[in-house]
Amino acid sequence: MTSWVPTPCRVVERTVETHDCVTLTLRPVTGSLPAFRPGQFAMLYAHGVGEIPISVSGIPADGTLVHTVRAVGAVSRALHDAAPGTVIGVRGPFGTAWRLDGVEDLLVVAGGIGLAPLRPVLGHPSRRTVLVAGARTPEDLLYAGDLLALSDVDVVLTVDRGGHDWHGRVGFVTEPLASIPLDPERTTALLCGPEPMMRFCARTLLGRGVPAGNIQVSLERSMQCGIGLCGHCQLGPLLVCRDGPVTGYPEAEPLLLAKEL
Amino acid sequence: MTIPMTELDALPLLARLSHTQRAAIAGVSRIETYDQGVRLFDEGGLADQCWVVLSGCVTIDTAVPQNGRMVLQSVGAGELVGWSWLVPPYRWHFGATVVTPTRAAVVDTAELRRLADDDPALGYQLSLILLDALLNRLQATRIRLLDLYRNPS
């Protein structure tokens, strides 16, 4: 039962993405992991250090699990530094997934590390997908080479500060959102990044006529048990580990605007 | 080259204008194409036109000692380049460079101001269009000041 007991998984590949982010490919030491869906997360346990929630950033068909980790605190630093061969504990899958049934026009908006939980939804041939991804600098863009190679996705990359070698966009993600061609009624938008970014993006999309019910956001709180028992991740009426992280914008908006939740 | 009305009619930027008002703007505009690297204007120069980008990308920049031209902002398809022509002293506050092959509607802004003066209804709508573009850019710039993507550690 993966909800309570971590499944030992070995790091079989470690890819350095940026100066503070790596992507780890994990394979169970024995047996298999339950199926994860895009948007869900696992509790990753660095032995002797601690456990944190990390969204799945890839779901290969070979039974491995892919997570992109940014070194921010002690546990994420330990996971970030885990070399191939290291054994990590995995609990999950937890939480809600991106709702994609019947979606034809998909707009994916990501900021910073927020691109990781959205990567598994990219490149689906049956739907038109536009990705707008923002980062601090060109060097902070996740998966940049892979994204530009996606044949079925229109990719717009924008950075806060571009260098002399950067020929992409400079600006915040709301700016391309305000002008990219879209059919508001047919568009489903998935937003993931810092909460202010998601709020501003949602407002831009609402202003363009995208119905609030067509907008989904990924929330983040201090998730610890992963199964809605401990209450650390409570956000108003939601326990984010159970009722989120993926939440419809109509439910999320008042919570994102409330102080001290 | 004169600007095809179908292109102006399709621009979300000008959606609040009537077809007749867009035709008036077309009368003071022309289509231009620019190769990568073309300098549209320099800081301090006379601001006597503006551009509506139809395809491609333009960057807004300023010169910083020891760093050359620093890019502040990109402007892409459907967006407006240049509004220093709107108020005195009609001098560009920044510079602009074409970074990917770009096709744009170039508007003679002296003629545009004259149109707006002669037809206050058009002038009012143009003011709202410019204010909307200005607000979007101001708000995006304010958000960038938050440095939301920094590593909190």
Short mmCIF file of N, CA, C and O in Angstrom, two decimals, chain B residues 64-146:
data_model
loop_
_atom_site.label_atom_id
_atom_site.label_comp_id
_atom_site.label_asym_id
_atom_site.label_seq_id
_atom_site.Cartn_x
_atom_site.Cartn_y
_atom_site.Cartn_z
N VAL B 64 22.85 50.58 -21.66
CA VAL B 64 23.41 50.61 -20.31
C VAL B 64 24.92 50.54 -20.44
O VAL B 64 25.43 49.62 -21.08
N PRO B 65 25.64 51.49 -19.85
CA PRO B 65 27.10 51.45 -19.96
C PRO B 65 27.67 50.10 -19.54
O PRO B 65 27.22 49.51 -18.55
N GLN B 66 28.64 49.64 -20.31
CA GLN B 66 29.30 48.34 -20.11
C GLN B 66 28.41 47.13 -20.42
O GLN B 66 28.87 46.00 -20.37
N ASN B 67 27.15 47.35 -20.71
CA ASN B 67 26.27 46.22 -21.04
C ASN B 67 25.62 46.32 -22.41
O ASN B 67 24.88 45.42 -22.80
N GLY B 68 25.86 47.41 -23.09
CA GLY B 68 25.24 47.57 -24.40
C GLY B 68 23.75 47.78 -24.30
O GLY B 68 23.25 48.31 -23.31
N ARG B 69 23.05 47.31 -25.32
CA ARG B 69 21.59 47.44 -25.32
C ARG B 69 20.97 46.34 -24.46
O ARG B 69 21.14 45.16 -24.76
N MET B 70 20.23 46.73 -23.46
CA MET B 70 19.54 45.76 -22.60
C MET B 70 18.08 45.69 -23.03
O MET B 70 17.39 46.71 -23.09
N VAL B 71 17.64 44.47 -23.31
CA VAL B 71 16.24 44.29 -23.74
C VAL B 71 15.31 44.36 -22.52
O VAL B 71 15.51 43.66 -21.53
N LEU B 72 14.31 45.22 -22.62
CA LEU B 72 13.36 45.40 -21.53
C LEU B 72 12.07 44.63 -21.76
O LEU B 72 11.36 44.27 -20.82
N GLN B 73 11.76 44.40 -23.03
CA GLN B 73 10.40 43.96 -23.36
C GLN B 73 10.40 43.43 -24.79
O GLN B 73 11.09 43.97 -25.63
N SER B 74 9.60 42.42 -25.03
CA SER B 74 9.35 41.97 -26.40
C SER B 74 7.92 42.30 -26.78
O SER B 74 7.03 42.30 -25.93
N VAL B 75 7.73 42.55 -28.05
CA VAL B 75 6.38 42.84 -28.55
C VAL B 75 6.15 41.92 -29.74
O VAL B 75 6.95 41.90 -30.68
N GLY B 76 5.07 41.15 -29.68
CA GLY B 76 4.82 40.16 -30.71
C GLY B 76 3.59 40.47 -31.53
O GLY B 76 3.03 41.58 -31.49
N ALA B 77 3.15 39.47 -32.27
CA ALA B 77 2.03 39.63 -33.21
C ALA B 77 0.79 40.14 -32.49
O ALA B 77 0.43 39.66 -31.42
N GLY B 78 0.13 41.11 -33.10
CA GLY B 78 -1.10 41.66 -32.55
C GLY B 78 -0.87 42.76 -31.53
O GLY B 78 -1.83 43.31 -31.00
N GLU B 79 0.39 43.09 -31.26
CA GLU B 79 0.69 44.09 -30.22
C GLU B 79 1.24 45.37 -30.85
O GLU B 79 1.66 45.39 -32.00
N LEU B 80 1.26 46.39 -30.03
CA LEU B 80 1.60 47.74 -30.47
C LEU B 80 3.04 48.08 -30.07
O LEU B 80 3.44 47.83 -28.95
N VAL B 81 3.77 48.67 -30.99
CA VAL B 81 5.11 49.19 -30.69
C VAL B 81 5.07 50.70 -30.80
O VAL B 81 4.77 51.24 -31.88
N GLY B 82 5.39 51.37 -29.71
CA GLY B 82 5.57 52.82 -29.74
C GLY B 82 4.33 53.61 -29.38
O GLY B 82 3.28 53.45 -30.01
N TRP B 83 4.48 54.44 -28.31
CA TRP B 83 3.42 55.39 -28.00
C TRP B 83 3.98 56.73 -27.55
O TRP B 83 3.24 57.56 -27.06
N SER B 84 5.27 56.94 -27.74
CA SER B 84 5.85 58.24 -27.39
C SER B 84 5.35 59.34 -28.33
O SER B 84 5.52 60.52 -28.03
N TRP B 85 4.75 58.95 -29.44
CA TRP B 85 4.18 59.92 -30.38
C TRP B 85 2.91 60.57 -29.83
O TRP B 85 2.44 61.57 -30.37
N LEU B 86 2.38 60.01 -28.74
CA LEU B 86 1.06 60.43 -28.29
C LEU B 86 1.10 61.76 -27.53
O LEU B 86 0.16 62.55 -27.60
N VAL B 87 2.17 61.96 -26.78
CA VAL B 87 2.26 63.18 -25.96
C VAL B 87 3.62 63.84 -26.17
O VAL B 87 4.61 63.16 -26.47
N PRO B 88 3.66 65.16 -26.04
CA PRO B 88 4.95 65.87 -26.19
C PRO B 88 5.96 65.33 -25.19
O PRO B 88 5.57 64.88 -24.11
N PRO B 89 7.22 65.32 -25.49
CA PRO B 89 7.88 66.01 -26.62
C PRO B 89 7.99 65.17 -27.88
O PRO B 89 8.79 65.49 -28.76
N TYR B 90 7.24 64.08 -27.99
CA TYR B 90 7.25 63.22 -29.18
C TYR B 90 8.67 62.68 -29.47
O TYR B 90 9.16 62.74 -30.60
N ARG B 91 9.32 62.23 -28.44
CA ARG B 91 10.65 61.63 -28.58
C ARG B 91 10.61 60.23 -27.98
O ARG B 91 10.00 60.01 -26.93
N TRP B 92 11.29 59.29 -28.62
CA TRP B 92 11.28 57.91 -28.12
C TRP B 92 12.00 57.82 -26.78
O TRP B 92 13.10 58.35 -26.63
N HIS B 93 11.37 57.15 -25.85
CA HIS B 93 12.01 56.94 -24.54
C HIS B 93 12.97 55.76 -24.58
O HIS B 93 13.88 55.68 -23.77
N PHE B 94 12.73 54.82 -25.47
CA PHE B 94 13.58 53.65 -25.60
C PHE B 94 13.88 53.42 -27.08
O PHE B 94 13.43 54.21 -27.93
N GLY B 95 14.65 52.38 -27.37
CA GLY B 95 14.90 51.99 -28.75
C GLY B 95 14.15 50.71 -29.07
O GLY B 95 13.60 50.06 -28.18
N ALA B 96 14.12 50.34 -30.36
CA ALA B 96 13.43 49.11 -30.77
C ALA B 96 14.16 48.45 -31.93
O ALA B 96 14.62 49.13 -32.86
N THR B 97 14.26 47.12 -31.85
CA THR B 97 14.96 46.34 -32.86
C THR B 97 14.10 45.14 -33.26
O THR B 97 13.48 44.51 -32.40
N VAL B 98 14.11 44.84 -34.54
CA VAL B 98 13.41 43.64 -35.04
C VAL B 98 14.29 42.43 -34.74
O VAL B 98 15.46 42.40 -35.11
N VAL B 99 13.73 41.43 -34.03
CA VAL B 99 14.54 40.26 -33.67
C VAL B 99 14.20 39.02 -34.47
O VAL B 99 14.99 38.08 -34.53
N THR B 100 13.02 38.98 -35.06
CA THR B 100 12.73 37.92 -36.03
C THR B 100 12.06 38.62 -37.22
O THR B 100 11.47 39.69 -37.04
N PRO B 101 12.16 38.07 -38.43
CA PRO B 101 11.53 38.74 -39.57
C PRO B 101 10.11 39.15 -39.23
O PRO B 101 9.32 38.34 -38.73
N THR B 102 9.83 40.40 -39.47
CA THR B 102 8.58 40.99 -38.96
C THR B 102 7.81 41.72 -40.05
O THR B 102 8.40 42.38 -40.91
N ARG B 103 6.51 41.55 -40.00
CA ARG B 103 5.61 42.28 -40.88
C ARG B 103 4.72 43.13 -39.98
O ARG B 103 4.20 42.64 -38.97
N ALA B 104 4.60 44.40 -40.31
CA ALA B 104 3.87 45.30 -39.41
C ALA B 104 3.09 46.34 -40.20
O ALA B 104 3.46 46.71 -41.32
N ALA B 105 2.01 46.82 -39.59
CA ALA B 105 1.31 47.99 -40.09
C ALA B 105 1.98 49.21 -39.46
O ALA B 105 2.07 49.29 -38.24
N VAL B 106 2.45 50.11 -40.29
CA VAL B 106 3.14 51.31 -39.81
C VAL B 106 2.18 52.49 -39.95
O VAL B 106 1.67 52.76 -41.04
N VAL B 107 1.94 53.14 -38.84
CA VAL B 107 0.94 54.21 -38.81
C VAL B 107 1.64 55.57 -38.75
O VAL B 107 2.54 55.77 -37.91
N ASP B 108 1.25 56.48 -39.63
CA ASP B 108 1.73 57.87 -39.58
C ASP B 108 0.99 58.55 -38.42
O ASP B 108 -0.20 58.84 -38.52
N THR B 109 1.70 58.80 -37.35
CA THR B 109 1.01 59.22 -36.12
C THR B 109 0.59 60.70 -36.14
O THR B 109 -0.35 61.08 -35.44
N ALA B 110 1.27 61.53 -36.95
CA ALA B 110 0.80 62.92 -37.09
C ALA B 110 -0.59 62.91 -37.74
O ALA B 110 -1.51 63.62 -37.32
N GLU B 111 -0.73 62.05 -38.75
CA GLU B 111 -2.04 61.93 -39.43
C GLU B 111 -3.07 61.28 -38.50
O GLU B 111 -4.25 61.64 -38.51
N LEU B 112 -2.62 60.33 -37.70
CA LEU B 112 -3.54 59.67 -36.77
C LEU B 112 -4.05 60.67 -35.72
O LEU B 112 -5.25 60.68 -35.40
N ARG B 113 -3.16 61.50 -35.23
CA ARG B 113 -3.60 62.54 -34.26
C ARG B 113 -4.59 63.50 -34.90
O ARG B 113 -5.57 63.91 -34.28
N ARG B 114 -4.33 63.83 -36.18
CA ARG B 114 -5.25 64.72 -36.89
C ARG B 114 -6.62 64.07 -37.03
O ARG B 114 -7.66 64.72 -36.79
N LEU B 115 -6.64 62.76 -37.37
CA LEU B 115 -7.92 62.04 -37.47
C LEU B 115 -8.67 62.07 -36.13
O LEU B 115 -9.89 62.28 -36.09
N ALA B 116 -7.91 61.86 -35.07
CA ALA B 116 -8.54 61.82 -33.74
C ALA B 116 -9.06 63.19 -33.35
O ALA B 116 -10.14 63.30 -32.73
N ASP B 117 -8.31 64.24 -33.71
CA ASP B 117 -8.77 65.60 -33.39
C ASP B 117 -10.06 65.93 -34.17
O ASP B 117 -10.97 66.58 -33.64
N ASP B 118 -10.11 65.48 -35.42
CA ASP B 118 -11.27 65.79 -36.27
C ASP B 118 -12.50 64.96 -35.89
O ASP B 118 -13.63 65.36 -36.17
N ASP B 119 -12.28 63.77 -35.34
CA ASP B 119 -13.40 62.88 -35.03
C ASP B 119 -13.25 62.40 -33.58
O ASP B 119 -12.60 61.38 -33.31
N PRO B 120 -13.82 63.15 -32.63
CA PRO B 120 -13.63 62.80 -31.21
C PRO B 120 -14.10 61.39 -30.87
O PRO B 120 -13.54 60.77 -29.95
N ALA B 121 -15.10 60.87 -31.58
CA ALA B 121 -15.55 59.49 -31.28
C ALA B 121 -14.42 58.51 -31.58
O ALA B 121 -14.15 57.59 -30.80
N LEU B 122 -13.76 58.71 -32.72
CA LEU B 122 -12.61 57.87 -33.06
C LEU B 122 -11.48 58.12 -32.05
O LEU B 122 -10.85 57.16 -31.57
N GLY B 123 -11.26 59.38 -31.73
CA GLY B 123 -10.20 59.71 -30.78
C GLY B 123 -10.41 59.04 -29.43
O GLY B 123 -9.46 58.53 -28.82
N TYR B 124 -11.66 59.01 -28.99
CA TYR B 124 -11.96 58.38 -27.69
C TYR B 124 -11.66 56.89 -27.74
O TYR B 124 -11.04 56.32 -26.84
N GLN B 125 -12.10 56.24 -28.83
CA GLN B 125 -11.85 54.80 -28.95
C GLN B 125 -10.35 54.51 -29.04
O GLN B 125 -9.86 53.54 -28.45
N LEU B 126 -9.64 55.36 -29.79
CA LEU B 126 -8.18 55.17 -29.88
C LEU B 126 -7.53 55.32 -28.50
O LEU B 126 -6.61 54.57 -28.15
N SER B 127 -8.03 56.28 -27.73
CA SER B 127 -7.48 56.48 -26.38
C SER B 127 -7.68 55.24 -25.52
O SER B 127 -6.79 54.84 -24.77
N LEU B 128 -8.87 54.64 -25.65
CA LEU B 128 -9.14 53.43 -24.86
C LEU B 128 -8.25 52.27 -25.31
O LEU B 128 -7.77 51.49 -24.47
N ILE B 129 -8.03 52.16 -26.62
CA ILE B 129 -7.15 51.10 -27.12
C ILE B 129 -5.73 51.29 -26.57
O ILE B 129 -5.10 50.34 -26.08
N LEU B 130 -5.26 52.51 -26.62
CA LEU B 130 -3.90 52.77 -26.13
C LEU B 130 -3.82 52.58 -24.62
O LEU B 130 -2.84 52.04 -24.10
N LEU B 131 -4.86 53.00 -23.92
CA LEU B 131 -4.87 52.84 -22.46
C LEU B 131 -4.87 51.36 -22.08
O LEU B 131 -4.17 50.95 -21.14
N ASP B 132 -5.63 50.57 -22.82
CA ASP B 132 -5.68 49.13 -22.54
C ASP B 132 -4.30 48.51 -22.75
O ASP B 132 -3.83 47.72 -21.92
N ALA B 133 -3.65 48.87 -23.86
CA ALA B 133 -2.31 48.33 -24.14
C ALA B 133 -1.33 48.78 -23.06
O ALA B 133 -0.50 48.01 -22.58
N LEU B 134 -1.45 50.04 -22.68
CA LEU B 134 -0.57 50.61 -21.67
C LEU B 134 -0.76 49.91 -20.32
O LEU B 134 0.21 49.56 -19.63
N LEU B 135 -2.02 49.68 -19.94
CA LEU B 135 -2.32 49.02 -18.67
C LEU B 135 -1.77 47.60 -18.65
O LEU B 135 -1.18 47.16 -17.66
N ASN B 136 -1.99 46.88 -19.75
CA ASN B 136 -1.48 45.50 -19.81
C ASN B 136 0.03 45.49 -19.61
O ASN B 136 0.57 44.65 -18.88
N ARG B 137 0.70 46.44 -20.25
CA ARG B 137 2.17 46.43 -20.15
C ARG B 137 2.62 46.90 -18.76
O ARG B 137 3.57 46.37 -18.20
N LEU B 138 1.92 47.87 -18.22
CA LEU B 138 2.27 48.35 -16.87
C LEU B 138 2.07 47.24 -15.85
O LEU B 138 2.93 47.01 -14.97
N GLN B 139 0.95 46.53 -15.96
CA GLN B 139 0.68 45.47 -14.98
C GLN B 139 1.68 44.33 -15.12
O GLN B 139 2.17 43.79 -14.12
N ALA B 140 2.02 43.99 -16.35
CA ALA B 140 3.01 42.92 -16.55
C ALA B 140 4.36 43.35 -15.99
O ALA B 140 5.08 42.55 -15.39
N THR B 141 4.70 44.62 -16.17
CA THR B 141 5.98 45.11 -15.64
C THR B 141 5.98 45.08 -14.12
O THR B 141 6.96 44.70 -13.48
N ARG B 142 4.86 45.46 -13.52
CA ARG B 142 4.77 45.42 -12.05
C ARG B 142 4.93 43.99 -11.54
O ARG B 142 5.60 43.75 -10.54
N ILE B 143 4.31 43.05 -12.24
CA ILE B 143 4.41 41.65 -11.79
C ILE B 143 5.86 41.17 -11.90
O ILE B 143 6.37 40.46 -11.02
N ARG B 144 6.52 41.59 -12.98
CA ARG B 144 7.93 41.18 -13.12
C ARG B 144 8.77 41.71 -11.97
O ARG B 144 9.75 41.08 -11.56
N LEU B 145 8.39 42.88 -11.44
CA LEU B 145 9.14 43.44 -10.31
C LEU B 145 9.06 42.54 -9.08
O LEU B 145 9.93 42.60 -8.20
N LEU B 146 8.02 41.71 -9.00
CA LEU B 146 7.89 40.80 -7.86
C LEU B 146 8.93 39.69 -7.88
O LEU B 146 9.16 39.02 -6.87
#
